[in-house]
Amino acid sequence: MIKSKSELEFENEFIEKLTTGTISLPEDQSGRVIKTRLWKYEPSIKTTEQLWQNFKSILEQHNSKSLDGPLSPAEFAQVKKQITDLNTPFQAGQFLYGMNGVSQIEVDMDDGRHVYLTVFDQSQIGAGDTVYQVVNQIQKPAILPGKPNRRFDVTLLINGLPIIQIELKKDTHDANEALNQMHQYITEAQYGDIFSTLQILVGMTPHNTKYMANTTADRFNKEFSFHWQRKNDSTIVRNWEEFTDTVLSIPAAHNLATNYMILDGTPNKEMLKVMRPYQVYATENAIQAIKNRDPDLLLNKLGFIWHITGSGKTITSFKTAWQASNLPTVDKVVFVVDRKNLTRQTLENYRAYDPEYSNGDQDFSSIADTANTRELIKNLKSNSNDIVITSVQKLQRLVRKKNFTAPDKRILFIVDEAHRSTGGEVFREIQKKFKRSSWLGYTGTPLFDDSKGKLKTADIFGKCIHDYTIRNAIADHNVLGFNVDFKTTIEEETVRNKYLPDFYRRQNPDWTEEQIEEKINNITEDDIDDNLNASFYDNNPAHVKAVVADIFKNWRNRSVDGKYNAILTTHVGGNRPSIPMAMMYYDEFQRVNEENRKLGKPTLKVTVSFSMDSTNGENMLKTNQALSRVIDHYNKEFGTSFGLDSVEEYKNDVEDRLKKINREGEPLDLLIVVDQFLTGTDAPELNTLYVDRTLKGASLVQAYSRTNRIHDKFDKPFGHIINYRWPKQNEKLMNEALAIYTDSSFKNLTPSEQEEANVGNKVIAKKFDDVVRDVQEIVGEMRELTANFNHLPYSENEKYRFADLLTDYNKGIAMLKQYPEDSESKYGGYNPDFPERMIAALGMNLDEQEQLETVLTHEIKEFIGKKTGIPVSDLDLRVIHIKDVIVNYDYLTEQLENLLNQIHENEMENAKTTETNIRKFANSLDDRRYARSIHSTADAIVSRQFPRVGSKFHYPYKLKSSEEVIKQAEQTVRENIFEKFIQEWGLQDIISAASLNRMTANHVFGEQDLDEANRLTNLLREGQQQYKEKAVSDKVRALTRIKYRNELRRSLTDLADKMVSE
């Protein structure tokens, strides 16, 4: 057996790896420079003040031309203030970027001068006078009262400022534990002061490492922590040495913390983002292709990047555009999208990511909008290196102008999906007009060989230079798979007995009734779909009513009790208008809402989005009247004031509510569309797409992908897709589309093989019954470990195994609760009104389920909390209850009142039942501190410690609130404990129980902090004068004076530890 390294040994080896090795200027085979510099270890830096002095020295050295000597205390205080005033990692990122990549600090010098001191210069990454240092075991005193002092494992400093924080764990632990530890530090405000500048957090064990962007406590989410991957085959880098060489060497670490960070300034959601490995590699490939362009060619097709929708394509394209705009061989970058609404979305995203667009001032933005072709040509001719965002439609109108001449510039066109709607022909027209231009494509759904006459993506842009498919993204947990239902609103009996006989009579007038009956008796489900034409569904009120009823019936499951929202898309065939069908849905939702309102049932906030009609066609008046009616209702619902003169603003507001950007108003529950919002819309809190139409190929993948954004690993395990037409046909189309965009070679597979591939690659979620069977196995193993859910496992290893199983169990339960009832399922789906059915299906009874989800869950949390030193309330172990727990504090008040009266009247049998009820209530609470208070109160009442003899309780006692008893009982119990301690150690007449309680109230677990104002020293000195006579404990009286002092100090600290941990 190989002995695992201690954390200290691991830390020493890690630092040695960072600070030694060969400087290698040539690039390795993967194209990444390994080491151009080495980190310098600074063993003497161990405190925050020493960090400040180190930073001060470097700052003075780098700005010696602006300074006459060292900064005075008053001058450096200004520097420290500007850094310590950085309240969020996002603000720190803005500070570190500065303007044009140069970060500076303003200082008013003592001699009256006003100087700018340079902190960072991004042009000096891995070069110039940039200083790279590594420190370890930095001591951090507690910031918040009651929190412990901390030590940070390893910190990487660039120019003296902490940029990357690494917490190490030995092999028996998980990298997530290190991330949890840093989350704890964030909640304790430890990443303030000079550590305000931290950008990246790394959790490392010898065989696993994850990294993530620094964040605020409320936005900390390990779903956005990533493994590094090898460039050649996308396999995960788990070995710490390889990760250190690949990611934490110089300049790679500096690049990751600067060039591959995103400052996301989305209003109300400002945060730092760090790029994933595939985004970094794609950006590197794109920039290399741009650098390698042939200057003699009139048209350079640089290639295209295939990244599946939902995998962060916008971030990747932005970084490419941003870096390219600073290349000397590029005069202008133009980002091209399809349609106006995507131009607006891209503009908002790009400006949110623009580090210089911090205050909404367009004068400081490097992103240029193009409201019309006049602005477009003006921006193209401009000598600035701004990134121009426009639509393919504007470009097409521009190049078709008779007097248009393209500017003589080296323009880089970066195209996002716009070639899809045009089929590529428009781009040939545009490409001919722009000489010396280069073209780079980004797509989640490239056009392949079988595109029926359309130009392939490779024809427009050149070869694929990086790909990241659905299979890659799901395997890496960067997008979600899909839970797809195929429903029909028509009973099979109705189809067979009414529709099909009429259909065959019309189609085959010479058939006899016997022939028709034989045909129907032998028809398959596929045949039924084939023989149902669109008119069976289109504009059919009964069909619409059935769809809306299904949405309302299963809303609670699919939306996770309203946490997530949805889109419904419908389309009418035969070149007939689809808006009337969308309005039919809208009106049915409003009808059901009104009905539910009267009955006191839940309602949904629903609207519909389509464009105003200005065609002068026959449907124009009806379309615009419908839109006006929708907007009027929307205004009443949300307190807005849109009209037909502000339809675009209405659509923007709808999109913001769908994305939950508009936090001031209510979010939208469901949006009805025909084609809008099915591409490009990035809404992580949208989890369901209702489909009343036929989707196929790239359109299907794009539409489904509205639901695949990562958000919450428990509440959003997949995107829901519910199809309401032609179930068999649409299932085939889905399997074909998803298989091809998983791997283009899958187009040659049979339909059953495509379905198997989709399930195998987790593109399609498991069926309800399969998930039940998975959870049954978990329950079975937990049952074995816990002796039928009676107690935690005895061994430490088995306890950790149980904790892992419990996490998997909770994920499984969260998933199962989102499946609706299903009569065809063996286990029937999940009905929130009858949770007992699922409990039974998983092989448990109600008592076992309750014991598992309350007592055992809380006990394993307490075990892990003690082992890790993390408070139980901060542990990342979430409980998903099969049966929702309703916390009824009136019930608790009633039970405590009963217990008080029953103990007073000596009704001990009744009191025993009541005590059990109280403890079961406490066990159901996730707030374990409050649960312990309830247990302590019950103990105090049953043992007659509370109420105290002589207290003013009049029986039968009527309790107003459980709180009044719990607080009094806790106080009584604590004072009794301290009174007993005083008697045991002979401290009578020196200190009271109340004073001892106050003395230990602010104690921090594990710390020696009881001697404030010499209180403990005085207590020890006075106690040793009288303990021989007054201590009631024979063992205490037998101690020598020296041993008495030592043992009293230890015992009081242990007691204080116990009191604060309970």
JSON list of N, CA and C in Angstrom, two decimals, residues 409-455:
[
{"chain": "A", "resi": 409, "resn": "LYS", "atom": "N", "xyz": [-9.33, 48.29, -45.97]},
{"chain": "A", "resi": 409, "resn": "LYS", "atom": "CA", "xyz": [-8.86, 47.90, -44.64]},
{"chain": "A", "resi": 409, "resn": "LYS", "atom": "C", "xyz": [-8.78, 46.38, -44.55]},
{"chain": "A", "resi": 410, "resn": "ARG", "atom": "N", "xyz": [-7.95, 45.94, -43.64]},
{"chain": "A", "resi": 410, "resn": "ARG", "atom": "CA", "xyz": [-7.87, 44.50, -43.36]},
{"chain": "A", "resi": 410, "resn": "ARG", "atom": "C", "xyz": [-8.94, 44.20, -42.31]},
{"chain": "A", "resi": 411, "resn": "ILE", "atom": "N", "xyz": [-10.13, 43.87, -42.79]},
{"chain": "A", "resi": 411, "resn": "ILE", "atom": "CA", "xyz": [-11.28, 43.67, -41.91]},
{"chain": "A", "resi": 411, "resn": "ILE", "atom": "C", "xyz": [-11.44, 42.18, -41.62]},
{"chain": "A", "resi": 412, "resn": "LEU", "atom": "N", "xyz": [-11.60, 41.88, -40.34]},
{"chain": "A", "resi": 412, "resn": "LEU", "atom": "CA", "xyz": [-11.88, 40.51, -39.90]},
{"chain": "A", "resi": 412, "resn": "LEU", "atom": "C", "xyz": [-13.37, 40.41, -39.60]},
{"chain": "A", "resi": 413, "resn": "PHE", "atom": "N", "xyz": [-14.08, 39.56, -40.34]},
{"chain": "A", "resi": 413, "resn": "PHE", "atom": "CA", "xyz": [-15.49, 39.30, -40.08]},
{"chain": "A", "resi": 413, "resn": "PHE", "atom": "C", "xyz": [-15.61, 38.02, -39.25]},
{"chain": "A", "resi": 414, "resn": "ILE", "atom": "N", "xyz": [-16.22, 38.16, -38.07]},
{"chain": "A", "resi": 414, "resn": "ILE", "atom": "CA", "xyz": [-16.51, 37.00, -37.22]},
{"chain": "A", "resi": 414, "resn": "ILE", "atom": "C", "xyz": [-18.02, 36.80, -37.26]},
{"chain": "A", "resi": 415, "resn": "VAL", "atom": "N", "xyz": [-18.44, 35.64, -37.69]},
{"chain": "A", "resi": 415, "resn": "VAL", "atom": "CA", "xyz": [-19.86, 35.39, -37.98]},
{"chain": "A", "resi": 415, "resn": "VAL", "atom": "C", "xyz": [-20.41, 34.35, -37.00]},
{"chain": "A", "resi": 416, "resn": "ASP", "atom": "N", "xyz": [-21.53, 34.70, -36.37]},
{"chain": "A", "resi": 416, "resn": "ASP", "atom": "CA", "xyz": [-22.16, 33.81, -35.40]},
{"chain": "A", "resi": 416, "resn": "ASP", "atom": "C", "xyz": [-23.50, 33.32, -35.95]},
{"chain": "A", "resi": 417, "resn": "GLU", "atom": "N", "xyz": [-23.53, 32.11, -36.49]},
{"chain": "A", "resi": 417, "resn": "GLU", "atom": "CA", "xyz": [-24.75, 31.43, -36.94]},
{"chain": "A", "resi": 417, "resn": "GLU", "atom": "C", "xyz": [-25.50, 32.14, -38.07]},
{"chain": "A", "resi": 418, "resn": "ALA", "atom": "N", "xyz": [-25.07, 33.34, -38.48]},
{"chain": "A", "resi": 418, "resn": "ALA", "atom": "CA", "xyz": [-25.87, 34.11, -39.44]},
{"chain": "A", "resi": 418, "resn": "ALA", "atom": "C", "xyz": [-25.97, 33.40, -40.79]},
{"chain": "A", "resi": 419, "resn": "HIS", "atom": "N", "xyz": [-25.01, 32.51, -41.10]},
{"chain": "A", "resi": 419, "resn": "HIS", "atom": "CA", "xyz": [-25.04, 31.84, -42.40]},
{"chain": "A", "resi": 419, "resn": "HIS", "atom": "C", "xyz": [-26.17, 30.84, -42.51]},
{"chain": "A", "resi": 420, "resn": "ARG", "atom": "N", "xyz": [-26.81, 30.50, -41.37]},
{"chain": "A", "resi": 420, "resn": "ARG", "atom": "CA", "xyz": [-27.86, 29.48, -41.41]},
{"chain": "A", "resi": 420, "resn": "ARG", "atom": "C", "xyz": [-29.09, 29.97, -42.17]},
{"chain": "A", "resi": 421, "resn": "SER", "atom": "N", "xyz": [-29.61, 31.14, -41.75]},
{"chain": "A", "resi": 421, "resn": "SER", "atom": "CA", "xyz": [-30.85, 31.61, -42.34]},
{"chain": "A", "resi": 421, "resn": "SER", "atom": "C", "xyz": [-30.68, 32.04, -43.79]},
{"chain": "A", "resi": 422, "resn": "THR", "atom": "N", "xyz": [-29.47, 32.39, -44.18]},
{"chain": "A", "resi": 422, "resn": "THR", "atom": "CA", "xyz": [-29.23, 32.85, -45.55]},
{"chain": "A", "resi": 422, "resn": "THR", "atom": "C", "xyz": [-28.77, 31.72, -46.45]},
{"chain": "A", "resi": 423, "resn": "GLY", "atom": "N", "xyz": [-28.43, 30.58, -45.87]},
{"chain": "A", "resi": 423, "resn": "GLY", "atom": "CA", "xyz": [-27.93, 29.48, -46.66]},
{"chain": "A", "resi": 423, "resn": "GLY", "atom": "C", "xyz": [-26.54, 29.73, -47.21]},
{"chain": "A", "resi": 424, "resn": "GLY", "atom": "N", "xyz": [-25.92, 30.82, -46.82]},
{"chain": "A", "resi": 424, "resn": "GLY", "atom": "CA", "xyz": [-24.56, 31.10, -47.24]},
{"chain": "A", "resi": 424, "resn": "GLY", "atom": "C", "xyz": [-24.44, 31.92, -48.50]},
{"chain": "A", "resi": 425, "resn": "GLU", "atom": "N", "xyz": [-25.49, 31.99, -49.31]},
{"chain": "A", "resi": 425, "resn": "GLU", "atom": "CA", "xyz": [-25.40, 32.71, -50.58]},
{"chain": "A", "resi": 425, "resn": "GLU", "atom": "C", "xyz": [-25.14, 34.20, -50.35]},
{"chain": "A", "resi": 426, "resn": "VAL", "atom": "N", "xyz": [-25.77, 34.76, -49.33]},
{"chain": "A", "resi": 426, "resn": "VAL", "atom": "CA", "xyz": [-25.58, 36.18, -49.03]},
{"chain": "A", "resi": 426, "resn": "VAL", "atom": "C", "xyz": [-24.11, 36.45, -48.72]},
{"chain": "A", "resi": 427, "resn": "PHE", "atom": "N", "xyz": [-23.46, 35.50, -48.05]},
{"chain": "A", "resi": 427, "resn": "PHE", "atom": "CA", "xyz": [-22.07, 35.74, -47.69]},
{"chain": "A", "resi": 427, "resn": "PHE", "atom": "C", "xyz": [-21.14, 35.75, -48.90]},
{"chain": "A", "resi": 428, "resn": "ARG", "atom": "N", "xyz": [-21.46, 34.97, -49.88]},
{"chain": "A", "resi": 428, "resn": "ARG", "atom": "CA", "xyz": [-20.66, 35.05, -51.11]},
{"chain": "A", "resi": 428, "resn": "ARG", "atom": "C", "xyz": [-20.75, 36.46, -51.71]},
{"chain": "A", "resi": 429, "resn": "GLU", "atom": "N", "xyz": [-21.95, 36.99, -51.67]},
{"chain": "A", "resi": 429, "resn": "GLU", "atom": "CA", "xyz": [-22.16, 38.34, -52.19]},
{"chain": "A", "resi": 429, "resn": "GLU", "atom": "C", "xyz": [-21.36, 39.37, -51.39]},
{"chain": "A", "resi": 430, "resn": "ILE", "atom": "N", "xyz": [-21.39, 39.25, -50.06]},
{"chain": "A", "resi": 430, "resn": "ILE", "atom": "CA", "xyz": [-20.68, 40.20, -49.19]},
{"chain": "A", "resi": 430, "resn": "ILE", "atom": "C", "xyz": [-19.16, 40.02, -49.32]},
{"chain": "A", "resi": 431, "resn": "GLN", "atom": "N", "xyz": [-18.72, 38.76, -49.37]},
{"chain": "A", "resi": 431, "resn": "GLN", "atom": "CA", "xyz": [-17.29, 38.49, -49.44]},
{"chain": "A", "resi": 431, "resn": "GLN", "atom": "C", "xyz": [-16.66, 39.07, -50.70]},
{"chain": "A", "resi": 432, "resn": "LYS", "atom": "N", "xyz": [-17.42, 39.07, -51.81]},
{"chain": "A", "resi": 432, "resn": "LYS", "atom": "CA", "xyz": [-16.90, 39.61, -53.06]},
{"chain": "A", "resi": 432, "resn": "LYS", "atom": "C", "xyz": [-16.64, 41.11, -52.96]},
{"chain": "A", "resi": 433, "resn": "LYS", "atom": "N", "xyz": [-17.42, 41.80, -52.12]},
{"chain": "A", "resi": 433, "resn": "LYS", "atom": "CA", "xyz": [-17.32, 43.26, -52.02]},
{"chain": "A", "resi": 433, "resn": "LYS", "atom": "C", "xyz": [-16.17, 43.71, -51.12]},
{"chain": "A", "resi": 434, "resn": "PHE", "atom": "N", "xyz": [-15.81, 42.88, -50.14]},
{"chain": "A", "resi": 434, "resn": "PHE", "atom": "CA", "xyz": [-14.78, 43.28, -49.18]},
{"chain": "A", "resi": 434, "resn": "PHE", "atom": "C", "xyz": [-13.46, 42.60, -49.52]},
{"chain": "A", "resi": 435, "resn": "LYS", "atom": "N", "xyz": [-12.63, 43.34, -50.24]},
{"chain": "A", "resi": 435, "resn": "LYS", "atom": "CA", "xyz": [-11.32, 42.82, -50.58]},
{"chain": "A", "resi": 435, "resn": "LYS", "atom": "C", "xyz": [-10.43, 42.87, -49.33]},
{"chain": "A", "resi": 436, "resn": "ARG", "atom": "N", "xyz": [-9.46, 41.99, -49.25]},
{"chain": "A", "resi": 436, "resn": "ARG", "atom": "CA", "xyz": [-8.51, 41.90, -48.13]},
{"chain": "A", "resi": 436, "resn": "ARG", "atom": "C", "xyz": [-9.19, 41.48, -46.82]},
{"chain": "A", "resi": 437, "resn": "SER", "atom": "N", "xyz": [-10.42, 40.99, -46.93]},
{"chain": "A", "resi": 437, "resn": "SER", "atom": "CA", "xyz": [-11.13, 40.60, -45.71]},
{"chain": "A", "resi": 437, "resn": "SER", "atom": "C", "xyz": [-10.79, 39.17, -45.31]},
{"chain": "A", "resi": 438, "resn": "SER", "atom": "N", "xyz": [-10.99, 38.87, -44.02]},
{"chain": "A", "resi": 438, "resn": "SER", "atom": "CA", "xyz": [-10.82, 37.52, -43.48]},
{"chain": "A", "resi": 438, "resn": "SER", "atom": "C", "xyz": [-12.12, 37.12, -42.80]},
{"chain": "A", "resi": 439, "resn": "TRP", "atom": "N", "xyz": [-12.43, 35.81, -42.85]},
{"chain": "A", "resi": 439, "resn": "TRP", "atom": "CA", "xyz": [-13.72, 35.34, -42.36]},
{"chain": "A", "resi": 439, "resn": "TRP", "atom": "C", "xyz": [-13.53, 34.17, -41.41]},
{"chain": "A", "resi": 440, "resn": "LEU", "atom": "N", "xyz": [-14.16, 34.31, -40.25]},
{"chain": "A", "resi": 440, "resn": "LEU", "atom": "CA", "xyz": [-14.09, 33.28, -39.21]},
{"chain": "A", "resi": 440, "resn": "LEU", "atom": "C", "xyz": [-15.51, 33.00, -38.73]},
{"chain": "A", "resi": 441, "resn": "GLY", "atom": "N", "xyz": [-15.91, 31.75, -38.69]},
{"chain": "A", "resi": 441, "resn": "GLY", "atom": "CA", "xyz": [-17.27, 31.40, -38.30]},
{"chain": "A", "resi": 441, "resn": "GLY", "atom": "C", "xyz": [-17.35, 30.75, -36.94]},
{"chain": "A", "resi": 442, "resn": "TYR", "atom": "N", "xyz": [-18.46, 31.01, -36.25]},
{"chain": "A", "resi": 442, "resn": "TYR", "atom": "CA", "xyz": [-18.79, 30.32, -34.98]},
{"chain": "A", "resi": 442, "resn": "TYR", "atom": "C", "xyz": [-20.18, 29.73, -35.15]},
{"chain": "A", "resi": 443, "resn": "THR", "atom": "N", "xyz": [-20.32, 28.45, -34.88]},
{"chain": "A", "resi": 443, "resn": "THR", "atom": "CA", "xyz": [-21.64, 27.84, -35.03]},
{"chain": "A", "resi": 443, "resn": "THR", "atom": "C", "xyz": [-21.81, 26.69, -34.05]},
{"chain": "A", "resi": 444, "resn": "GLY", "atom": "N", "xyz": [-23.03, 26.50, -33.60]},
{"chain": "A", "resi": 444, "resn": "GLY", "atom": "CA", "xyz": [-23.36, 25.33, -32.79]},
{"chain": "A", "resi": 444, "resn": "GLY", "atom": "C", "xyz": [-23.94, 24.23, -33.64]},
{"chain": "A", "resi": 445, "resn": "THR", "atom": "N", "xyz": [-24.36, 24.59, -34.86]},
{"chain": "A", "resi": 445, "resn": "THR", "atom": "CA", "xyz": [-25.01, 23.62, -35.75]},
{"chain": "A", "resi": 445, "resn": "THR", "atom": "C", "xyz": [-24.54, 23.84, -37.18]},
{"chain": "A", "resi": 446, "resn": "PRO", "atom": "N", "xyz": [-23.34, 23.37, -37.51]},
{"chain": "A", "resi": 446, "resn": "PRO", "atom": "CA", "xyz": [-22.82, 23.60, -38.86]},
{"chain": "A", "resi": 446, "resn": "PRO", "atom": "C", "xyz": [-23.66, 22.89, -39.93]},
{"chain": "A", "resi": 447, "resn": "LEU", "atom": "N", "xyz": [-23.60, 23.43, -41.14]},
{"chain": "A", "resi": 447, "resn": "LEU", "atom": "CA", "xyz": [-24.25, 22.80, -42.29]},
{"chain": "A", "resi": 447, "resn": "LEU", "atom": "C", "xyz": [-23.32, 21.74, -42.85]},
{"chain": "A", "resi": 448, "resn": "PHE", "atom": "N", "xyz": [-23.87, 20.52, -42.99]},
{"chain": "A", "resi": 448, "resn": "PHE", "atom": "CA", "xyz": [-23.05, 19.41, -43.46]},
{"chain": "A", "resi": 448, "resn": "PHE", "atom": "C", "xyz": [-23.33, 19.10, -44.93]},
{"chain": "A", "resi": 449, "resn": "ASP", "atom": "N", "xyz": [-22.82, 17.96, -45.39]},
{"chain": "A", "resi": 449, "resn": "ASP", "atom": "CA", "xyz": [-22.88, 17.60, -46.80]},
{"chain": "A", "resi": 449, "resn": "ASP", "atom": "C", "xyz": [-24.30, 17.45, -47.33]},
{"chain": "A", "resi": 450, "resn": "ASP", "atom": "N", "xyz": [-25.22, 17.03, -46.45]},
{"chain": "A", "resi": 450, "resn": "ASP", "atom": "CA", "xyz": [-26.56, 16.71, -46.93]},
{"chain": "A", "resi": 450, "resn": "ASP", "atom": "C", "xyz": [-27.51, 17.89, -46.78]},
{"chain": "A", "resi": 451, "resn": "SER", "atom": "N", "xyz": [-27.05, 19.10, -47.01]},
{"chain": "A", "resi": 451, "resn": "SER", "atom": "CA", "xyz": [-27.87, 20.27, -46.75]},
{"chain": "A", "resi": 451, "resn": "SER", "atom": "C", "xyz": [-28.74, 20.67, -47.94]},
{"chain": "A", "resi": 452, "resn": "LYS", "atom": "N", "xyz": [-28.91, 19.78, -48.91]},
{"chain": "A", "resi": 452, "resn": "LYS", "atom": "CA", "xyz": [-29.87, 19.93, -49.99]},
{"chain": "A", "resi": 452, "resn": "LYS", "atom": "C", "xyz": [-29.68, 21.22, -50.77]},
{"chain": "A", "resi": 453, "resn": "GLY", "atom": "N", "xyz": [-28.51, 21.34, -51.38]},
{"chain": "A", "resi": 453, "resn": "GLY", "atom": "CA", "xyz": [-28.28, 22.48, -52.25]},
{"chain": "A", "resi": 453, "resn": "GLY", "atom": "C", "xyz": [-27.69, 23.69, -51.58]},
{"chain": "A", "resi": 454, "resn": "LYS", "atom": "N", "xyz": [-27.77, 23.77, -50.25]},
{"chain": "A", "resi": 454, "resn": "LYS", "atom": "CA", "xyz": [-27.21, 24.93, -49.55]},
{"chain": "A", "resi": 454, "resn": "LYS", "atom": "C", "xyz": [-25.69, 24.79, -49.47]},
{"chain": "A", "resi": 455, "resn": "LEU", "atom": "N", "xyz": [-25.03, 25.93, -49.36]},
{"chain": "A", "resi": 455, "resn": "LEU", "atom": "CA", "xyz": [-23.59, 25.90, -49.14]},
{"chain": "A", "resi": 455, "resn": "LEU", "atom": "C", "xyz": [-23.29, 25.32, -47.77]}
]
